[in-house]
XYZ file of C-alpha atoms in Angstrom:
485
model
C 41.592 118.208 115.047
C 41.087 114.537 115.749
C 44.248 112.208 115.724
C 44.577 110.131 112.642
C 44.766 106.446 113.138
C 48.113 104.627 111.901
C 47.243 101.661 109.785
C 48.858 98.687 107.854
C 49.100 98.587 104.184
C 45.895 96.894 104.323
C 44.131 99.557 106.358
C 43.885 97.724 109.884
C 44.712 100.036 112.873
C 48.292 99.788 114.456
C 48.270 98.940 118.102
C 51.963 99.573 118.881
C 54.638 101.225 116.399
C 57.324 101.567 118.912
C 57.651 97.931 120.272
C 58.034 94.639 118.144
C 55.966 91.412 119.286
C 58.090 88.890 121.190
C 57.801 85.755 123.158
C 57.649 86.976 126.481
C 59.344 90.318 127.777
C 63.208 90.297 126.365
C 62.253 86.928 124.331
C 62.897 86.547 120.399
C 60.650 88.289 117.893
C 57.412 86.331 116.628
C 57.041 86.065 112.971
C 53.480 86.667 113.535
C 54.222 90.322 113.951
C 52.619 91.319 110.518
C 53.107 95.111 111.284
C 56.809 94.650 111.858
C 57.396 92.337 108.744
C 55.418 94.452 106.600
C 57.572 97.611 107.575
C 60.953 95.811 107.074
C 59.887 94.424 103.636
C 58.776 97.745 102.472
C 61.943 99.451 103.863
C 64.049 96.819 101.740
C 62.234 97.827 98.610
C 62.107 101.599 98.875
C 64.676 102.315 96.365
C 64.240 101.612 92.655
C 66.960 101.176 90.118
C 68.748 104.731 89.720
C 69.137 106.190 86.101
C 72.374 105.054 84.554
C 72.911 108.724 83.656
C 71.035 111.797 84.893
C 70.637 109.874 88.304
C 71.200 113.093 90.350
C 68.366 115.542 89.909
C 65.826 118.319 91.036
C 62.532 118.979 89.800
C 59.829 121.712 89.978
C 56.244 122.162 88.431
C 55.274 125.575 86.311
C 53.626 126.748 83.458
C 54.657 127.711 79.830
C 53.039 130.717 78.435
C 53.012 131.527 74.705
C 53.891 135.302 74.030
C 54.552 135.040 70.116
C 52.515 133.718 67.252
C 54.275 130.873 65.766
C 51.141 129.025 63.941
C 52.850 129.760 60.642
C 55.461 127.105 61.809
C 53.425 124.400 63.854
C 49.796 123.423 64.374
C 50.661 122.271 67.985
C 47.675 123.025 70.003
C 49.278 124.388 72.945
C 51.350 126.865 70.890
C 48.284 128.009 69.031
C 47.219 131.257 70.960
C 49.284 134.078 72.405
C 48.780 134.058 76.153
C 47.775 130.281 76.203
C 49.237 128.636 79.407
C 50.122 124.902 79.706
C 51.028 123.066 82.967
C 54.767 121.711 83.065
C 57.123 119.697 85.114
C 60.868 120.183 84.809
C 63.699 117.649 85.903
C 67.175 119.331 86.006
C 70.166 116.821 86.588
C 74.005 116.239 86.405
C 74.703 113.284 83.994
C 77.812 110.962 85.147
C 77.413 110.835 88.888
C 75.150 108.458 91.008
C 71.991 109.630 92.915
C 74.298 110.512 95.843
C 76.542 112.975 93.860
C 77.507 116.315 94.321
C 75.401 119.109 92.261
C 78.410 121.720 91.706
C 80.661 119.562 89.300
C 81.847 119.879 85.791
C 79.321 118.003 84.019
C 76.566 118.790 81.333
C 73.166 119.364 82.980
C 70.003 117.585 81.918
C 67.062 119.994 81.131
C 63.784 117.493 80.837
C 60.560 119.338 80.443
C 57.138 117.857 80.336
C 54.094 119.697 78.928
C 50.743 118.530 80.115
C 49.031 119.432 77.014
C 45.125 118.866 76.045
C 46.582 116.542 73.043
C 48.769 114.508 75.636
C 52.091 115.117 77.263
C 54.797 116.519 75.182
C 58.424 115.708 76.387
C 61.317 117.807 75.357
C 64.697 116.303 76.760
C 67.627 118.217 76.463
C 70.551 119.600 78.199
C 72.145 122.612 78.995
C 74.574 122.861 76.257
C 73.488 123.233 72.712
C 75.768 120.009 71.623
C 76.726 116.854 72.530
C 79.875 114.489 72.484
C 78.940 112.032 69.944
C 76.410 111.873 66.963
C 75.712 108.327 66.671
C 73.956 106.292 69.504
C 75.848 103.195 68.800
C 78.839 105.146 70.581
C 76.640 106.071 73.596
C 76.928 102.961 75.904
C 80.817 103.177 75.366
C 80.957 106.930 76.093
C 78.942 106.456 79.345
C 81.311 103.672 80.180
C 84.307 105.668 79.830
C 82.841 108.476 81.847
C 81.575 106.828 84.748
C 83.281 104.579 87.573
C 85.741 102.393 86.112
C 84.741 98.606 86.895
C 88.230 97.929 88.824
C 89.049 101.080 90.604
C 85.519 102.143 91.318
C 86.261 105.745 90.538
C 86.390 107.824 87.424
C 89.519 107.588 85.594
C 90.914 110.250 83.477
C 92.835 107.797 81.376
C 89.187 106.230 80.505
C 87.616 109.811 79.826
C 90.530 111.239 77.755
C 90.942 107.726 75.897
C 87.503 107.577 74.402
C 87.668 111.306 73.451
C 91.044 110.751 71.990
C 89.089 108.190 69.450
C 85.986 110.557 69.179
C 87.177 113.595 67.380
C 83.722 114.889 66.996
C 83.615 115.395 70.830
C 86.055 118.419 70.540
C 83.290 121.004 70.228
C 81.392 119.654 73.372
C 84.665 119.190 75.269
C 85.614 122.991 74.613
C 82.203 123.836 75.875
C 82.353 121.625 79.127
C 85.838 122.981 79.845
C 84.775 126.385 79.368
C 83.344 128.920 81.764
C 79.873 127.654 81.568
C 81.185 123.932 82.526
C 79.842 124.375 86.135
C 76.506 126.139 86.477
C 76.238 128.217 89.671
C 72.754 126.995 90.093
C 69.877 125.301 88.026
C 68.293 128.877 87.686
C 71.245 130.485 86.315
C 71.949 128.194 83.055
C 70.211 128.098 79.933
C 68.470 125.014 78.611
C 68.601 123.724 74.940
C 66.612 120.833 73.145
C 70.063 120.262 71.703
C 68.726 117.826 68.660
C 67.163 119.215 65.763
C 63.095 118.678 65.910
C 60.266 118.944 63.223
C 57.793 121.313 63.383
C 54.636 121.144 60.743
C 52.051 123.861 60.353
C 48.385 123.468 59.860
C 49.115 123.426 55.846
C 51.422 120.580 56.189
C 54.691 122.448 55.730
C 57.535 120.966 57.533
C 60.289 122.970 59.270
C 63.118 121.887 61.402
C 63.813 123.599 64.799
C 66.254 123.971 67.556
C 65.007 125.051 70.909
C 66.847 127.561 73.195
C 65.520 128.429 76.711
C 67.429 131.357 77.956
C 67.556 132.149 81.403
C 65.802 135.219 82.931
C 68.085 135.282 85.943
C 71.397 135.586 83.953
C 73.889 133.118 83.305
C 76.182 132.512 86.264
C 78.734 129.641 86.752
C 81.200 128.476 88.996
C 85.161 128.505 88.793
C 86.757 125.044 89.546
C 87.846 126.529 92.887
C 84.456 127.978 93.735
C 82.827 124.456 92.776
C 85.083 122.652 95.164
C 84.393 125.137 97.895
C 80.524 124.676 97.121
C 80.518 121.166 97.270
C 82.424 121.126 100.741
C 79.800 123.278 102.138
C 76.585 121.890 100.591
C 76.924 118.840 98.146
C 73.100 119.622 97.318
C 73.794 123.245 96.341
C 71.686 123.198 93.388
C 68.777 121.311 94.834
C 68.691 123.854 98.020
C 68.944 126.727 95.810
C 66.045 125.666 93.602
C 63.819 124.747 96.351
C 64.399 127.826 98.554
C 63.839 130.021 95.554
C 60.566 128.801 94.539
C 59.661 128.635 98.368
C 60.301 132.206 98.772
C 58.239 132.925 95.738
C 61.214 134.020 93.636
C 59.987 131.936 90.664
C 62.793 131.400 88.134
C 61.706 131.635 84.388
C 63.294 131.085 81.009
C 62.370 132.630 77.650
C 61.883 130.345 74.833
C 63.310 130.895 71.427
C 63.542 128.634 68.272
C 65.542 128.373 65.242
C 63.572 127.651 62.159
C 64.876 125.981 59.203
C 62.474 125.433 56.187
C 62.932 121.538 55.547
C 63.987 122.395 51.963
C 67.207 124.146 53.258
C 68.343 120.941 55.089
C 69.816 119.205 52.106
C 72.427 121.901 51.117
C 73.116 123.427 54.381
C 77.087 123.856 54.946
C 76.617 122.021 58.126
C 74.694 118.806 58.697
C 71.585 120.374 60.436
C 70.988 116.676 62.200
C 74.484 116.268 63.664
C 74.035 117.159 67.378
C 78.023 117.884 67.853
C 77.230 120.930 65.579
C 75.106 124.260 65.986
C 73.192 126.531 63.390
C 74.967 129.829 63.527
C 72.269 132.426 64.599
C 73.324 134.706 61.555
C 71.908 131.863 59.192
C 68.956 131.107 61.431
C 68.030 133.901 63.966
C 66.319 133.116 67.321
C 62.811 133.603 67.269
C 60.889 133.937 70.384
C 57.901 131.733 71.486
C 57.115 132.239 74.986
C 58.231 131.766 78.760
C 58.632 129.034 81.006
C 57.942 129.879 84.740
C 58.455 127.477 87.831
C 56.390 128.125 90.741
C 55.755 124.919 92.675
C 57.990 122.517 94.521
C 57.234 118.747 94.225
C 55.581 117.554 97.584
C 57.592 114.232 97.580
C 61.014 114.081 95.767
C 60.700 110.406 95.273
C 57.199 110.233 94.070
C 57.577 113.012 91.624
C 61.406 113.604 90.762
C 62.776 110.180 91.032
C 59.772 108.696 89.418
C 59.556 111.401 86.597
C 59.776 109.692 83.293
C 60.626 111.589 80.023
C 60.954 110.210 76.566
C 61.558 112.382 73.606
C 59.208 110.012 71.548
C 56.279 111.644 73.521
C 55.273 113.928 70.736
C 51.822 115.862 70.228
C 50.341 116.770 66.803
C 52.285 119.240 65.075
C 55.910 118.351 66.336
C 57.842 115.434 65.471
C 61.310 113.753 65.139
C 64.257 114.657 62.553
C 66.704 112.356 61.072
C 69.084 113.171 63.782
C 70.909 110.035 64.635
C 71.247 110.376 68.387
C 67.718 111.623 68.764
C 66.663 108.476 66.840
C 68.310 106.514 69.390
C 66.895 108.343 72.380
C 63.489 107.783 70.911
C 63.679 103.994 72.236
C 66.363 104.307 74.858
C 64.699 106.639 77.145
C 61.120 104.865 77.512
C 62.924 101.895 77.574
C 64.953 102.834 80.564
C 61.645 103.820 82.322
C 59.950 100.648 81.657
C 62.983 99.034 83.192
C 63.114 101.385 86.243
C 59.521 101.832 86.890
C 57.754 99.276 85.007
C 55.362 99.138 82.164
C 52.816 101.060 83.714
C 55.124 104.049 84.881
C 52.845 106.454 82.656
C 49.828 106.095 85.079
C 52.054 107.468 87.988
C 50.511 110.990 88.674
C 53.730 112.918 87.810
C 53.747 111.109 84.415
C 50.068 110.780 83.431
C 48.335 113.448 81.486
C 46.679 116.297 83.018
C 44.785 118.281 80.471
C 43.416 114.806 78.759
C 43.108 111.443 79.475
C 44.955 108.267 78.044
C 42.695 106.188 76.454
C 44.131 102.935 74.638
C 43.856 99.054 74.936
C 46.986 98.473 77.283
C 46.131 96.410 80.126
C 47.437 94.474 82.951
C 51.169 94.384 83.844
C 52.927 95.297 87.355
C 51.058 98.418 88.957
C 48.251 98.595 86.460
C 45.893 100.968 87.891
C 43.627 101.404 84.468
C 41.398 98.620 83.602
C 38.235 100.194 81.851
C 34.800 99.220 82.521
C 33.254 95.700 81.974
C 32.269 96.800 78.630
C 35.784 97.956 77.604
C 37.453 95.571 75.022
C 41.203 95.216 75.215
C 41.534 94.945 71.429
C 41.024 97.167 68.258
C 39.435 97.256 65.994
C 36.198 96.338 67.715
C 32.397 96.674 67.522
C 32.056 98.278 71.152
C 32.850 101.890 70.596
C 36.264 101.754 71.851
C 38.764 104.336 70.816
C 39.974 104.496 67.191
C 42.871 105.991 65.234
C 42.474 109.428 63.719
C 44.274 108.784 60.515
C 46.162 112.305 60.956
C 49.987 111.799 61.378
C 51.733 114.068 63.950
C 54.185 115.459 61.624
C 54.934 115.610 58.102
C 56.717 112.456 56.709
C 60.382 112.301 56.269
C 61.710 111.266 52.637
C 64.191 108.305 52.740
C 66.320 106.757 50.022
C 69.307 104.665 49.333
C 70.526 100.948 50.751
C 70.235 99.658 54.063
C 73.664 99.265 56.066
C 75.796 100.700 58.504
C 76.326 104.279 57.053
C 78.215 107.258 58.133
C 75.957 110.506 57.784
C 76.834 112.344 54.431
C 79.114 115.148 54.792
C 78.116 118.801 53.992
C 80.241 121.400 52.660
C 81.416 122.592 56.059
C 81.186 119.227 57.982
C 84.179 118.458 60.084
C 84.760 117.768 63.609
C 86.895 120.757 64.620
C 85.706 123.872 62.696
C 83.055 124.845 65.177
C 85.247 123.995 68.281
C 87.798 126.323 66.825
C 84.958 129.081 66.131
C 83.872 128.643 69.933
C 87.450 128.993 71.173
C 88.180 132.255 69.147
C 84.709 133.724 70.465
C 86.360 133.650 74.024
C 87.953 136.343 75.767
C 91.431 136.285 76.927
C 90.671 135.351 80.643
C 88.089 132.679 79.313
C 90.752 131.016 77.044
C 93.172 130.998 80.120
C 90.472 128.939 82.235
C 89.720 126.638 79.419
C 93.342 125.756 78.922
C 93.677 125.278 82.617
C 90.782 123.030 82.985
C 91.610 120.877 80.039
C 95.370 120.504 80.861
C 94.331 119.875 84.509
C 92.433 116.657 83.402
C 94.593 115.463 80.329
C 97.865 115.767 82.379
C 96.499 113.043 84.499
C 96.329 110.609 81.559
C 98.974 107.850 81.865
C 99.589 107.089 78.179
C 101.485 109.358 75.837
C 99.522 108.284 72.741
C 96.397 108.982 74.463
C 97.679 112.499 75.194
C 98.894 112.924 71.639
C 95.573 112.001 69.958
C 93.734 114.612 72.077
C 96.086 117.338 71.547
C 95.962 116.674 67.722
C 92.292 117.582 68.180
C 92.682 120.880 69.777
C 95.548 121.735 67.208
C 93.009 120.934 64.297
C 90.365 123.149 65.934
C 92.647 126.105 66.360
C 96.577 126.368 66.186
C 96.788 128.580 69.102
C 94.348 126.299 71.078
C 96.136 123.462 70.554
C 99.710 124.938 71.112
C 98.494 126.500 74.569
C 96.804 123.170 75.596
C 99.991 121.165 74.526
C 102.343 123.588 76.549
C 100.175 123.795 79.691
C 100.045 119.801 79.694
C 103.679 119.567 79.476
C 104.473 121.925 82.108
C 101.891 120.253 84.451
C 103.553 116.521 83.646
C 107.243 118.103 84.538
C 106.078 119.366 87.921
């Protein structure tokens, strides 16, 4: 095989990649050394702004295969036929830490999935938990600020974490989940994934349904205790990345079975829980899981930066037959996720290979901007409507319209009969075994006991008491014991 020639960015051959050009042997470097300046300038610009949340991530390619007929609920083409396969890319991530953070930490995990369908890319951006800490996006920046590094101390502060939760009683359900046994997954392969939010499916007849997505791991759920996680971080801070990479390289392809809960749209108004509140679940007894298909991961990215770091997901990327719901947190994310990628990667980030459609072609009037690669031919116009056979609208909405009524203003969501911030947290606690409860109490008390303000501790204890009397009593006693030591 002939030796490939090293070139500059402009394609000129490089004569010497070991020595800079100088004014004589041992003299100062010359500014005319174009290759040196180009290498240093590129090196200074190799990093891009990391994600504010979900910065630390891993990814893989695979496929989604339909195993069950769901055409009665959605007209989405990639779900239209049993046996149909669609290429996918997934990005797993932690939430709070930075790009250099460890994998085995107590933190929710992102579960972001891109389907390269022949009707465009469909992004399902969820977590490994079925609920979230808050239900209104106006609180999201404050929530994340409280969980990330303090601007003065430069570290995550228990005072900040628990102070926010003290003022957000709706977080009690997710806190109970996070501090329980599933709070630290053993690997990305051994955790479930959830759409978390409520989405809308619309069938060919125009009937609307609300759905929740559940990806159940076929490897079995495995988690780490706090002690096991600390040991794992000491051995390999990249443990989840290592596990995913090596499993796929060995041909041990991880898979998940997708189920959905389906609620006829007419049920939503009178359901005992607000079905659009992401701090709550729909009990399976009310809306059982219905199998849809399986997700299989079978190929590692060739370049982590190009394909994992530059992967961009937005829950606003829908396809015909799938749309949003009135879920307020989802509504906020419809803007925020795409806007984050415009900031990080530029307006043309959708033209990057990992983000571009694979089973179809993007055809619109977007032109120019940083890193633009799609210009069209000399006959193509950049406005619409036009008389030159440019792409035109279909007139067919992606999903059914949502009814709205009432006065504009800042409103709390209307309460349903069983809506409160604590009932489901108590139900989750009462489902746990004795050993699971012991570990939950220890995990909560370990963090809450570090808080320096008594009033913040008392507010949080009140939330656990409201969820379940035994739950609150045990947390209170454990916190007191740790603070007296």
